[in-house]
Tab-separated table of N, CA and C in Angstrom:
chain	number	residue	atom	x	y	z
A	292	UNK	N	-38.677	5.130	42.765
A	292	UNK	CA	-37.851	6.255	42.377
A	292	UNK	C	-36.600	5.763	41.646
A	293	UNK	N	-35.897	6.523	40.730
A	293	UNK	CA	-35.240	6.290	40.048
A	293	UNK	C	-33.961	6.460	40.537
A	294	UNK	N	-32.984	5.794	40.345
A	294	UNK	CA	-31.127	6.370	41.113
A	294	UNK	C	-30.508	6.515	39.829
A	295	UNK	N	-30.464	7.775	38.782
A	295	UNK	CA	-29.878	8.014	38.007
A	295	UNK	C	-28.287	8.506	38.362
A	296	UNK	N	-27.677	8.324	37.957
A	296	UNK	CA	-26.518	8.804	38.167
A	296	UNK	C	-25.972	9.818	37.215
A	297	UNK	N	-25.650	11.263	37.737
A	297	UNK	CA	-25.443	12.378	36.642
A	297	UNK	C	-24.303	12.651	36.925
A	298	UNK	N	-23.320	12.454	35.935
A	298	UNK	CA	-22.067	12.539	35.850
A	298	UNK	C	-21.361	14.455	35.198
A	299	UNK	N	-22.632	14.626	34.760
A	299	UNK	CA	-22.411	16.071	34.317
A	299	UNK	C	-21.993	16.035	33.229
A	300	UNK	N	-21.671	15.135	32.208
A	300	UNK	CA	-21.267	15.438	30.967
A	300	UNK	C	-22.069	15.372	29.827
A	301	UNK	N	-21.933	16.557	29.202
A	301	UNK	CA	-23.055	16.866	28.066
A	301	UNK	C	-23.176	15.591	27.153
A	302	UNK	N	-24.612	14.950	27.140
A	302	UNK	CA	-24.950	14.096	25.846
A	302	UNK	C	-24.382	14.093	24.454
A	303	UNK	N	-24.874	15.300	24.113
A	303	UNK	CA	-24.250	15.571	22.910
A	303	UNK	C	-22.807	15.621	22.743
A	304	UNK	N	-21.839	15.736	23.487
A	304	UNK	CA	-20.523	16.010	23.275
A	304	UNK	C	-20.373	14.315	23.451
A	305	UNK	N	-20.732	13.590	24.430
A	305	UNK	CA	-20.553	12.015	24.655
A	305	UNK	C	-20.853	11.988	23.328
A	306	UNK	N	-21.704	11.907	22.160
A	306	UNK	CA	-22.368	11.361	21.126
A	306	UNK	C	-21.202	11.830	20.043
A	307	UNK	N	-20.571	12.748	20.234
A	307	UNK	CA	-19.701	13.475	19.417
A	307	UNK	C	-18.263	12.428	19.546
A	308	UNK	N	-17.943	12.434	20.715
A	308	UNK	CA	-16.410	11.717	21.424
A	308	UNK	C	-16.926	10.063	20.990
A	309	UNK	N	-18.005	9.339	21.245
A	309	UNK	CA	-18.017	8.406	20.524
A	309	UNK	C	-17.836	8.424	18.917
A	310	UNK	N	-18.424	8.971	18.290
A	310	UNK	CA	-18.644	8.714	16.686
A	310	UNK	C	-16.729	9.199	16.420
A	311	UNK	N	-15.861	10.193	16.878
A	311	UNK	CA	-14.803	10.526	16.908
A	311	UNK	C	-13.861	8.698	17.013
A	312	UNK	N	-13.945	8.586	18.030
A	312	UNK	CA	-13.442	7.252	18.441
A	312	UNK	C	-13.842	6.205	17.196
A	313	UNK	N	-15.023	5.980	16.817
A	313	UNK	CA	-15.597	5.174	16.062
A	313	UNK	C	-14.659	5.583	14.266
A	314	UNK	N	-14.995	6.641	14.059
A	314	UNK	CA	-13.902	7.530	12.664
A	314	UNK	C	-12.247	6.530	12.832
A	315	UNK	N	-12.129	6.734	14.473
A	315	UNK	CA	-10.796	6.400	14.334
A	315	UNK	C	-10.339	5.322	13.780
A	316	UNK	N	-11.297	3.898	14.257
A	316	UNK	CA	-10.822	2.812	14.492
A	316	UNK	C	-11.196	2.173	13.297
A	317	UNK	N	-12.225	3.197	12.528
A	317	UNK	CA	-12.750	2.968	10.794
A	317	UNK	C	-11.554	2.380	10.208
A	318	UNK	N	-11.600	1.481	9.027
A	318	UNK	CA	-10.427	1.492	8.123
A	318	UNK	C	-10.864	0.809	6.886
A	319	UNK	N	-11.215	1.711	5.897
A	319	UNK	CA	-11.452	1.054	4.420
A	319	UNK	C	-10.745	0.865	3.312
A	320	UNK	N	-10.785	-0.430	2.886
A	320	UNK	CA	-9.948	-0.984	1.834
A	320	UNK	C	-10.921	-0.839	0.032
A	321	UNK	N	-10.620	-0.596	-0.917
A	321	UNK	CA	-10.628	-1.533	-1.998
A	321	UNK	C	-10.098	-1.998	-2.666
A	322	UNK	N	-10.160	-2.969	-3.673
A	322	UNK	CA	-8.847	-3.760	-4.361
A	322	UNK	C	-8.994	-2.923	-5.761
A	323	UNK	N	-7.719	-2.487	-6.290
A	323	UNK	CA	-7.021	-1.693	-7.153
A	323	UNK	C	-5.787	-2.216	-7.597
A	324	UNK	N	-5.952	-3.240	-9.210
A	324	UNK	CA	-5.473	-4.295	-10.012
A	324	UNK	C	-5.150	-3.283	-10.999
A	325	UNK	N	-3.461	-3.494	-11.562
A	325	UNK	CA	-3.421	-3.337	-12.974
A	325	UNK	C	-2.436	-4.362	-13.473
A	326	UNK	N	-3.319	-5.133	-14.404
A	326	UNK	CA	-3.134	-6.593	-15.092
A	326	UNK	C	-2.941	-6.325	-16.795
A	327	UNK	N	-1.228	-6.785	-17.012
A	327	UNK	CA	-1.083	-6.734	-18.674
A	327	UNK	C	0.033	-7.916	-19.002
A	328	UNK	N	-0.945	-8.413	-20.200
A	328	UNK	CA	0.380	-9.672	-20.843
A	328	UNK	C	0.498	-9.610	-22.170
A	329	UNK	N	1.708	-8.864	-22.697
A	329	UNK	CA	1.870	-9.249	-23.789
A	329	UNK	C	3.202	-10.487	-24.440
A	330	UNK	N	3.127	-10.258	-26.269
A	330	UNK	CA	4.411	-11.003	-25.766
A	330	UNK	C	5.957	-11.506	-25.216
A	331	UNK	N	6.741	-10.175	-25.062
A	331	UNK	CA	7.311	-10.455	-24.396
A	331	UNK	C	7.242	-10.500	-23.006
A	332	UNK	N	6.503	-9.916	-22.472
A	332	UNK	CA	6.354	-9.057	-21.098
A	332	UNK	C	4.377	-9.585	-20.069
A	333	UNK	N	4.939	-9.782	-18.903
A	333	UNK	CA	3.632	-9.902	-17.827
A	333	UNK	C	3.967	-8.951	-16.820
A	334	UNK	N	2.712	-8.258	-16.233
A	334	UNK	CA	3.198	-7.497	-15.243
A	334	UNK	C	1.420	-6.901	-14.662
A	335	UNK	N	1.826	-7.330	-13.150
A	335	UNK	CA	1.080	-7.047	-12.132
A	335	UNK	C	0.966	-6.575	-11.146
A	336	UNK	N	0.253	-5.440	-10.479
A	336	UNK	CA	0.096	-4.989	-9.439
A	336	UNK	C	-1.384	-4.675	-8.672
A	337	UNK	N	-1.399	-5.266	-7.515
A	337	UNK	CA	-2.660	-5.411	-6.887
A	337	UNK	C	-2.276	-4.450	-5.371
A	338	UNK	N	-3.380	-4.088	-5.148
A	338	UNK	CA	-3.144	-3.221	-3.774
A	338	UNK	C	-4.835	-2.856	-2.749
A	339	UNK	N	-4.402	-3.215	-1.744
A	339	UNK	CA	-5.605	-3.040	-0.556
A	339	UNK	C	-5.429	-1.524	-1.023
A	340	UNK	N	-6.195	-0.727	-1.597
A	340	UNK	CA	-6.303	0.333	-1.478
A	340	UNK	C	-6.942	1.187	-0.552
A	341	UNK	N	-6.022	2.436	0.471
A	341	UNK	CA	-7.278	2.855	1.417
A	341	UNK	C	-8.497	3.422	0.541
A	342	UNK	N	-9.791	3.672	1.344
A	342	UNK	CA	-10.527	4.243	0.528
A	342	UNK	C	-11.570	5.378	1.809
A	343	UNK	N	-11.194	4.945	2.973
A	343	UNK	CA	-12.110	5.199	4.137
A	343	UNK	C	-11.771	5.388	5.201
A	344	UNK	N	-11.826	6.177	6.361
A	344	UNK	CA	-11.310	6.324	7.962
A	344	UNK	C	-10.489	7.073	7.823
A	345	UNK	N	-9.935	7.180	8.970
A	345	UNK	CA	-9.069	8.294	9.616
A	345	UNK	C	-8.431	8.711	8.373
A	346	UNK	N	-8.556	10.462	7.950
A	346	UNK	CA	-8.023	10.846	6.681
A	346	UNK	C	-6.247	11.088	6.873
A	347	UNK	N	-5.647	11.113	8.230
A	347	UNK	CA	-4.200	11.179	8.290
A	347	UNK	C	-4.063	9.544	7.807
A	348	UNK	N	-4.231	8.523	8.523
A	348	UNK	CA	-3.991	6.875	8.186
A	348	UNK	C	-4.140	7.067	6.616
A	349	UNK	N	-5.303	7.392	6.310
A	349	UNK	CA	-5.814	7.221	4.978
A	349	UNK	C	-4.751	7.349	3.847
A	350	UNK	N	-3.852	9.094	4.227
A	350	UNK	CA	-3.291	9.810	3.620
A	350	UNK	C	-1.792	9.088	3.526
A	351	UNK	N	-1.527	8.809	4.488
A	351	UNK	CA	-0.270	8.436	5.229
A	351	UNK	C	0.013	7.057	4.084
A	352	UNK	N	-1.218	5.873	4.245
A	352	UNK	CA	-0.954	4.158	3.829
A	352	UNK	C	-0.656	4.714	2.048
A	353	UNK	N	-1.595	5.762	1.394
A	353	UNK	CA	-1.147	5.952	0.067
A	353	UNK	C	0.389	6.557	-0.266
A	354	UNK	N	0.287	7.335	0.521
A	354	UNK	CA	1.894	7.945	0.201
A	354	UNK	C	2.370	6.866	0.466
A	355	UNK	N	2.506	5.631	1.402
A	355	UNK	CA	3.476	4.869	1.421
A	355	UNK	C	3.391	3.770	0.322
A	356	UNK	N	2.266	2.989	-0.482
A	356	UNK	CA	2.162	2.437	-1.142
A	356	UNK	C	2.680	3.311	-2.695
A	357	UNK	N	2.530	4.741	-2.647
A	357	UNK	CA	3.197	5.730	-3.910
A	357	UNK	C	4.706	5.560	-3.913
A	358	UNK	N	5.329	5.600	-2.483
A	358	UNK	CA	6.988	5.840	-2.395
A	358	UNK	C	7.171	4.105	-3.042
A	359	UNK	N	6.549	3.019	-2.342
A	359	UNK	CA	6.707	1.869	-2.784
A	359	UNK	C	6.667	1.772	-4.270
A	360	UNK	N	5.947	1.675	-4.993
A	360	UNK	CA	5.746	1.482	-6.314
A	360	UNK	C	6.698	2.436	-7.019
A	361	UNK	N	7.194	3.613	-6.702
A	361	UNK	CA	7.825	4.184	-7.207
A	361	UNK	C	9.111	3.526	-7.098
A	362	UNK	N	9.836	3.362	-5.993
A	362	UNK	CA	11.145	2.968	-5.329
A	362	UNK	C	10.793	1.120	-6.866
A	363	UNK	N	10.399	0.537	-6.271
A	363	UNK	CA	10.074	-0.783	-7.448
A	363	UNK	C	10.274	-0.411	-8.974
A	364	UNK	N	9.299	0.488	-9.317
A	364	UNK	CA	9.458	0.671	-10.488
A	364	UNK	C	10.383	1.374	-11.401
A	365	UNK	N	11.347	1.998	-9.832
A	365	UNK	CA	12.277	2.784	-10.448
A	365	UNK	C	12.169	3.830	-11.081
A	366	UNK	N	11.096	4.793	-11.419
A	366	UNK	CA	10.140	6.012	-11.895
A	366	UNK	C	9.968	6.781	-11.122
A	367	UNK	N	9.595	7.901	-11.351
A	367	UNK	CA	9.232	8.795	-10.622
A	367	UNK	C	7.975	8.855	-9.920
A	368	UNK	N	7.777	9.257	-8.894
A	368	UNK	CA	6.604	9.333	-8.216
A	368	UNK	C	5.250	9.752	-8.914
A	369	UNK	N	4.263	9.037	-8.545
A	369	UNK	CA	3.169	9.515	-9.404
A	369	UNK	C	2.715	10.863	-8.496
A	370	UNK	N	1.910	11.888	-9.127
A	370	UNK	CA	1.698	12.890	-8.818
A	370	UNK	C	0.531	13.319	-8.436
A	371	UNK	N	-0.292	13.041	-9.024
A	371	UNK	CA	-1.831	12.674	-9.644
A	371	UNK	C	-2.651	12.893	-7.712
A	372	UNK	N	-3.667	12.834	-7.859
A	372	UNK	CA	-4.815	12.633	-6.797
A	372	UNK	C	-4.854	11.302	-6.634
A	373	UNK	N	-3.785	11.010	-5.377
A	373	UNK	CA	-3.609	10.287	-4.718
A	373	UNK	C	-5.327	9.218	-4.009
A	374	UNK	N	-6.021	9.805	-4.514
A	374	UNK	CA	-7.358	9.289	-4.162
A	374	UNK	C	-8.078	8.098	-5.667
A	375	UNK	N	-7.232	8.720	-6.462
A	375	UNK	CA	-7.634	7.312	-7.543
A	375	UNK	C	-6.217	5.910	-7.517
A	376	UNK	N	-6.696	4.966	-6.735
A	376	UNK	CA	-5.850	3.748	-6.972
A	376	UNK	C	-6.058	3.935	-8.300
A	377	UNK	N	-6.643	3.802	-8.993
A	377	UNK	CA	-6.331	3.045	-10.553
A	377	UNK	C	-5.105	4.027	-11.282
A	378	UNK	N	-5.629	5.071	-10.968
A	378	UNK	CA	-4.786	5.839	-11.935
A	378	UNK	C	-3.218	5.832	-11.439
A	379	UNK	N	-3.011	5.268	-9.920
A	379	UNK	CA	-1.886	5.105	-9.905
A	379	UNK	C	-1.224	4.173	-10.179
A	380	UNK	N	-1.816	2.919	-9.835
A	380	UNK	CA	-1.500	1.723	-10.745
A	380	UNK	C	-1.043	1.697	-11.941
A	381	UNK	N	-2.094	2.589	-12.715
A	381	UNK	CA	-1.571	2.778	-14.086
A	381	UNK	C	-0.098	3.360	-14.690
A	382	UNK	N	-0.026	4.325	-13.677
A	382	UNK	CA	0.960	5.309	-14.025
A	382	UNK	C	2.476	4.542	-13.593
A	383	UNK	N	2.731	3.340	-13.116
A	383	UNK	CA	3.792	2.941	-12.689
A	383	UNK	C	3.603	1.418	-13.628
A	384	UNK	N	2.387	0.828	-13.767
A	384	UNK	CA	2.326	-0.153	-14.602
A	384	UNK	C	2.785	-0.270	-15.920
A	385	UNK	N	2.346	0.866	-16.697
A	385	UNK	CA	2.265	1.804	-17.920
A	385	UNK	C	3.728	1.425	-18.515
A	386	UNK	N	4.665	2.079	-17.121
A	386	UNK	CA	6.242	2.654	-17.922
A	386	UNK	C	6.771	1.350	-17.178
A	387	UNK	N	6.694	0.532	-16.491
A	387	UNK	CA	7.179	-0.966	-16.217
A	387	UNK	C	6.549	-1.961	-17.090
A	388	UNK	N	5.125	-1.881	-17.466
A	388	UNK	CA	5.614	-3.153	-18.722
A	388	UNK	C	6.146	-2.608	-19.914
A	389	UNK	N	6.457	-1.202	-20.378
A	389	UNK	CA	7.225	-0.837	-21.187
A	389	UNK	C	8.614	-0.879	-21.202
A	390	UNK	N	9.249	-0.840	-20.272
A	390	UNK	CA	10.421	-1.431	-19.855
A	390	UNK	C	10.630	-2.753	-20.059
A	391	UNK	N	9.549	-3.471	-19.403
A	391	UNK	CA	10.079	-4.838	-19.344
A	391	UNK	C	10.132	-5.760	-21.485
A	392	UNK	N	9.148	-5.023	-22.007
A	392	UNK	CA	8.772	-5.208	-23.386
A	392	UNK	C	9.564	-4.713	-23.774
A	393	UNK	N	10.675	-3.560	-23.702
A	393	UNK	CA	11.877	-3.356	-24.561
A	393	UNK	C	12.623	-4.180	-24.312
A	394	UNK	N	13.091	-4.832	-22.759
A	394	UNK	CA	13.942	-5.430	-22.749
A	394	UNK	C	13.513	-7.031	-22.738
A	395	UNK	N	12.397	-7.222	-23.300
A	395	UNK	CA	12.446	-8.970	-23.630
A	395	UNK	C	12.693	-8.393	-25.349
A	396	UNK	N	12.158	-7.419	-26.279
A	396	UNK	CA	12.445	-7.632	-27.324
A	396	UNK	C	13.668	-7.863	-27.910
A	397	UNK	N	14.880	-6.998	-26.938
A	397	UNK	CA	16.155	-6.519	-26.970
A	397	UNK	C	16.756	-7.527	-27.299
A	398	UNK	N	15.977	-8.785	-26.150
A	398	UNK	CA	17.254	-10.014	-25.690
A	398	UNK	C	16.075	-11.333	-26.464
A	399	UNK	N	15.223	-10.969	-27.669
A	399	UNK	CA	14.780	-11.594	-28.356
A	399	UNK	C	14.747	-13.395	-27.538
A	400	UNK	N	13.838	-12.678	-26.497
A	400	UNK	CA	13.908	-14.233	-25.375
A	400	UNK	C	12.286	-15.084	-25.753
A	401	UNK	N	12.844	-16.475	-25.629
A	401	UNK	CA	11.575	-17.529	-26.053
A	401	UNK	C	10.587	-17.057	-24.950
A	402	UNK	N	11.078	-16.412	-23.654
A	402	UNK	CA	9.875	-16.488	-22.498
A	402	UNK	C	9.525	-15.137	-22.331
A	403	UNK	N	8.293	-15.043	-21.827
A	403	UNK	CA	7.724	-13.914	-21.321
A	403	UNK	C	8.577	-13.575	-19.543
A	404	UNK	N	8.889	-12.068	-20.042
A	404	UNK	CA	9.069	-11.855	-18.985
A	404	UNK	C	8.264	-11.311	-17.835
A	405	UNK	N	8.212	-11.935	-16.509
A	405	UNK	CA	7.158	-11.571	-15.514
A	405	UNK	C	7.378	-10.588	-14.273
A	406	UNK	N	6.848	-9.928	-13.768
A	406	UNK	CA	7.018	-8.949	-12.966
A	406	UNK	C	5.851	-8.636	-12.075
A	407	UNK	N	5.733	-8.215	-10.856
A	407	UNK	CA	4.480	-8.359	-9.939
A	407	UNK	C	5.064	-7.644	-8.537
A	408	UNK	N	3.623	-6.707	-8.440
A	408	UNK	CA	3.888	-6.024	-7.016
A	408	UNK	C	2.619	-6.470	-6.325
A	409	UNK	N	2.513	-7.025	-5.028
A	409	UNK	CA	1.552	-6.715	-4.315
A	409	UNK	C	1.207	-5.490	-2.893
A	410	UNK	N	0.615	-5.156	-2.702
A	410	UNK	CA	0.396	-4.407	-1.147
A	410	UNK	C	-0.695	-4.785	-0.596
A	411	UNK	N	-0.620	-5.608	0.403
A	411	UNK	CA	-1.605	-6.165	0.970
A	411	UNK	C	-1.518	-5.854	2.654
A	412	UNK	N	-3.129	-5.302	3.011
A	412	UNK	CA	-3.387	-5.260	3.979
A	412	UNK	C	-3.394	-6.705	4.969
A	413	UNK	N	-2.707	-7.238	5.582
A	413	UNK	CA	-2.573	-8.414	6.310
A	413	UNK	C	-2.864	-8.506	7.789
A	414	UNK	N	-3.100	-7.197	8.583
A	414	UNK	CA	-3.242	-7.158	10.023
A	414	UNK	C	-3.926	-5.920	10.317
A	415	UNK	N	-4.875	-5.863	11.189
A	415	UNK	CA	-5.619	-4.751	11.289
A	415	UNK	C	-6.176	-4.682	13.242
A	416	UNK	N	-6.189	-3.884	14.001
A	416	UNK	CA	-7.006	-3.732	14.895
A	416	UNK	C	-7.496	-2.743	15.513
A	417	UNK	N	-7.841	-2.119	16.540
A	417	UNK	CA	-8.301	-0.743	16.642
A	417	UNK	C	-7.174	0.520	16.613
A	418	UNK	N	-5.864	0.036	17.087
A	418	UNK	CA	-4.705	1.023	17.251
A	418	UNK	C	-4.257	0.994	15.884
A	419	UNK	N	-3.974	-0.306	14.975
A	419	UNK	CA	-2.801	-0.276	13.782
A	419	UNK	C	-3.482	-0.623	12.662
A	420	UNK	N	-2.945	-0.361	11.863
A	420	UNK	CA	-2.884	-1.563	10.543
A	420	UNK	C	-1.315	-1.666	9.644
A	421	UNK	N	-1.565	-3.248	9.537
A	421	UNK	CA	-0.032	-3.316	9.188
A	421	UNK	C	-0.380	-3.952	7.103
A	422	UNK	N	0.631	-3.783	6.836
A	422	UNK	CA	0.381	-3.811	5.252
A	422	UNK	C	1.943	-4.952	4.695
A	423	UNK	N	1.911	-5.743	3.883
A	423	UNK	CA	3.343	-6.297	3.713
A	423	UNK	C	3.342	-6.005	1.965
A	424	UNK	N	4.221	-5.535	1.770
A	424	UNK	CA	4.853	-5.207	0.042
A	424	UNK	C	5.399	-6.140	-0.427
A	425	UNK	N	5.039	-6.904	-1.586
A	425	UNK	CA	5.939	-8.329	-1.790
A	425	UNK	C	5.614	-8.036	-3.826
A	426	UNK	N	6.688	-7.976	-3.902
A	426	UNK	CA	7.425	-7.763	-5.727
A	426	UNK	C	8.438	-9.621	-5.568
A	427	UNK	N	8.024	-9.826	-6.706
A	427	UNK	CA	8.576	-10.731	-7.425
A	427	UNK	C	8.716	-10.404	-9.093
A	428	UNK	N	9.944	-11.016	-9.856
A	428	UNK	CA	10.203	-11.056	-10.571
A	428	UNK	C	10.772	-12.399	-11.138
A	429	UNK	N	10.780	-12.430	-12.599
A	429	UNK	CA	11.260	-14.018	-13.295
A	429	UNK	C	11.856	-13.252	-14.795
A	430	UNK	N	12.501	-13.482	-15.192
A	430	UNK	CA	13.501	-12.954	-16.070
A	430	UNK	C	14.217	-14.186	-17.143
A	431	UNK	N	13.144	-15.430	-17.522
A	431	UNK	CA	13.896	-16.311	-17.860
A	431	UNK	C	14.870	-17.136	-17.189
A	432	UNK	N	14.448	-17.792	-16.430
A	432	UNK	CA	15.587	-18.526	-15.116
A	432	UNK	C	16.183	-17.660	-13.946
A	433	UNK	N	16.434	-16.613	-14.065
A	433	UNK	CA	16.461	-15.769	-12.963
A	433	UNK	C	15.637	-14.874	-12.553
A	434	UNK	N	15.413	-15.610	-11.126
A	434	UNK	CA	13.978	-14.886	-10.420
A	434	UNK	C	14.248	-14.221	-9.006
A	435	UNK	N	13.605	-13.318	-8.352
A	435	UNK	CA	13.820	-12.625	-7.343
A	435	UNK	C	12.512	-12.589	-6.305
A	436	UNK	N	12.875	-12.441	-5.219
A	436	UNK	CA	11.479	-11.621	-4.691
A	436	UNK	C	11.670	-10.847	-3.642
A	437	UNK	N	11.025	-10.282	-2.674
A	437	UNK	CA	11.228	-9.320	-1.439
A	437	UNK	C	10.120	-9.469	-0.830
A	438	UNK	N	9.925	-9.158	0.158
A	438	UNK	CA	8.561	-8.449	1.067
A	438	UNK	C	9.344	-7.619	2.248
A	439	UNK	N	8.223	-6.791	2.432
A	439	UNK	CA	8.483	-5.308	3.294
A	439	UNK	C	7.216	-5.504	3.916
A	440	UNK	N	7.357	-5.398	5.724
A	440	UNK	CA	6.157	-4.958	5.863
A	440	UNK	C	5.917	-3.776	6.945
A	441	UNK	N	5.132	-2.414	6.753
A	441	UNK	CA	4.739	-1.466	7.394
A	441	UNK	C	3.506	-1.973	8.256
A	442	UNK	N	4.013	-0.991	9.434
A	442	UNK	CA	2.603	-1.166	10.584
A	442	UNK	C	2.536	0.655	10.569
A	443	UNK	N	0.565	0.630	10.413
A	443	UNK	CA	0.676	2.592	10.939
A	443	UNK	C	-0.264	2.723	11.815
A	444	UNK	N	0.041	3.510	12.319
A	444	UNK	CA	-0.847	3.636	14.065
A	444	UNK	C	-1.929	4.718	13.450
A	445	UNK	N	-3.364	3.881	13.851
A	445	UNK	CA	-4.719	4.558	13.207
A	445	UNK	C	-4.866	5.578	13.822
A	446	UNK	N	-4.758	6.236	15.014
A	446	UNK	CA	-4.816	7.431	15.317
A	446	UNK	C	-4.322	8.779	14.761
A	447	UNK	N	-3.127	8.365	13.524
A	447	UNK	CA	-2.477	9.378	12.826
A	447	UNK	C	-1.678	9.376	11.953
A	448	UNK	N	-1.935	8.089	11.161
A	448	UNK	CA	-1.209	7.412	10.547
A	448	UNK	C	0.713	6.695	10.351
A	449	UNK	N	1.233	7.669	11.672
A	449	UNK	CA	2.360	7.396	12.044
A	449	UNK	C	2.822	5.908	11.750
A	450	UNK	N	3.963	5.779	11.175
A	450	UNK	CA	4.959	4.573	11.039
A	450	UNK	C	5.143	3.843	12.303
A	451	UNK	N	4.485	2.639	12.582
A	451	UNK	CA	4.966	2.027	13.805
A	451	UNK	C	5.974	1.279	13.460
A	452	UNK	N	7.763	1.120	14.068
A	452	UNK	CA	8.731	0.342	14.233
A	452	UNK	C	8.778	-0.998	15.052
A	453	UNK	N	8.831	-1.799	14.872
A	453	UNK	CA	9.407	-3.407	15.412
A	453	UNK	C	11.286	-2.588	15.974
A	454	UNK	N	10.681	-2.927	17.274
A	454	UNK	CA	12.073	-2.623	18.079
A	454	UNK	C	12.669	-3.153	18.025
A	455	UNK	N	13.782	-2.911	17.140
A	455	UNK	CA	15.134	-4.026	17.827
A	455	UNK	C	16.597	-3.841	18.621
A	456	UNK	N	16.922	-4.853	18.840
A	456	UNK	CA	18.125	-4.178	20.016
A	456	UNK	C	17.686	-2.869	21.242
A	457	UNK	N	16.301	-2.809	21.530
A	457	UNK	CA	15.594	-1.888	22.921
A	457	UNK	C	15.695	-0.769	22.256
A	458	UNK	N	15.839	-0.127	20.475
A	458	UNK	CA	15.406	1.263	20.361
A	458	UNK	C	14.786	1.021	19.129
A	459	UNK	N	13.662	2.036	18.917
A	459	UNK	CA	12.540	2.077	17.888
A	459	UNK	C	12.928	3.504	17.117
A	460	UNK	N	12.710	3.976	15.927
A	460	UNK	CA	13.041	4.923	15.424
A	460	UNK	C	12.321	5.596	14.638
A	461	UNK	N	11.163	5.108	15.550
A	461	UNK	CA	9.694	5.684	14.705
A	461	UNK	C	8.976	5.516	15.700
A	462	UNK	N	7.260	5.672	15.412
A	462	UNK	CA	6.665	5.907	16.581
A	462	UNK	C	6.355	4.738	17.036
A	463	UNK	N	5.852	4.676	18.275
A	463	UNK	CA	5.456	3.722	18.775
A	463	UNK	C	4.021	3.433	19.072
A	464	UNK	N	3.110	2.340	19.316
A	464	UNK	CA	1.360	2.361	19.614
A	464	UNK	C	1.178	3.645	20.612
């Protein structure tokens, strides 16, 4: 004889609450490049683009990679369907190597001037994924760089904070 154990909970709803859980912990990337060199001017931007899983995370990592590139490029926010990386790439690439090509022609410089954003997915596990923003620039002997890095909690794409001094000002896991 058999010792099944019936817990009472519908199959189908178990089959449902798994694949739910499974959506959550989903997280799809593709890579979304816009690469231009002319002669005064280089300029690059590469980005883990979401493409898959939880549609708040999903929604959430683009708006933040949009405010980024915007805040960098100093432009206005792209507007567009946030669901084509390329076209956003483009739209901030576009009017930054045009910038940067007026102003190497301006200052009639022997060097190309270089410029570069990355957003790279660097940490991932079932609760988060964290992303680091790193722009560099070279300007003929004067060069710069930065990195930023966001963590967002996969359940809803919420901003996770690195606590410091015992208070967080965003959400937490």
């Amino acid at each position: 004889p058999s010792m099944a154990l019936d817990l009472g909970v519908d199959p189908k709803l178990a089959g449902d609450l798994a694949k739910l859980l499974a959506e959550l912990k989903r997280f799809e990337t593709s890579s979304v490049a816009y690469s231009r060199s002319e002669r005064y001017a280089k300029l690059d931007i590469e980005a883990d683009y979401p493409t898959g899983g939880n549609d708040e995370l999903v929604a959430a990592i683009r708006n933040s990679i949009n405010q980024q590139l915007a805040q960098w490029a100093n432009y206005e926010a792209y507007s567009g369907d946030l669901a084509d990386g390329d076209a956003l790439t483009a739209h901030y690439g576009n009017h930054k190597l045009s910038e940067l090509t007026d102003e190497g022609q301006q200052s009639q410089t022997p060097y190309q001037l270089q410029e570069s954003m990355e957003m790279e997915k660097v940490f991932e596990t079932d609760l988060c994924v964290s992303y680091t923003y790193t722009s560099y620039w070279w300007h003929g002997g004067v060069s710069n760089s930065f990195c930023q890095g966001v963590t967002f909690r996969k359940q809803d794409g919420h901003e996770v904070t690195v606590i410091k001094d015992g208070e967080a000002d965003k959400a937490e896991l």
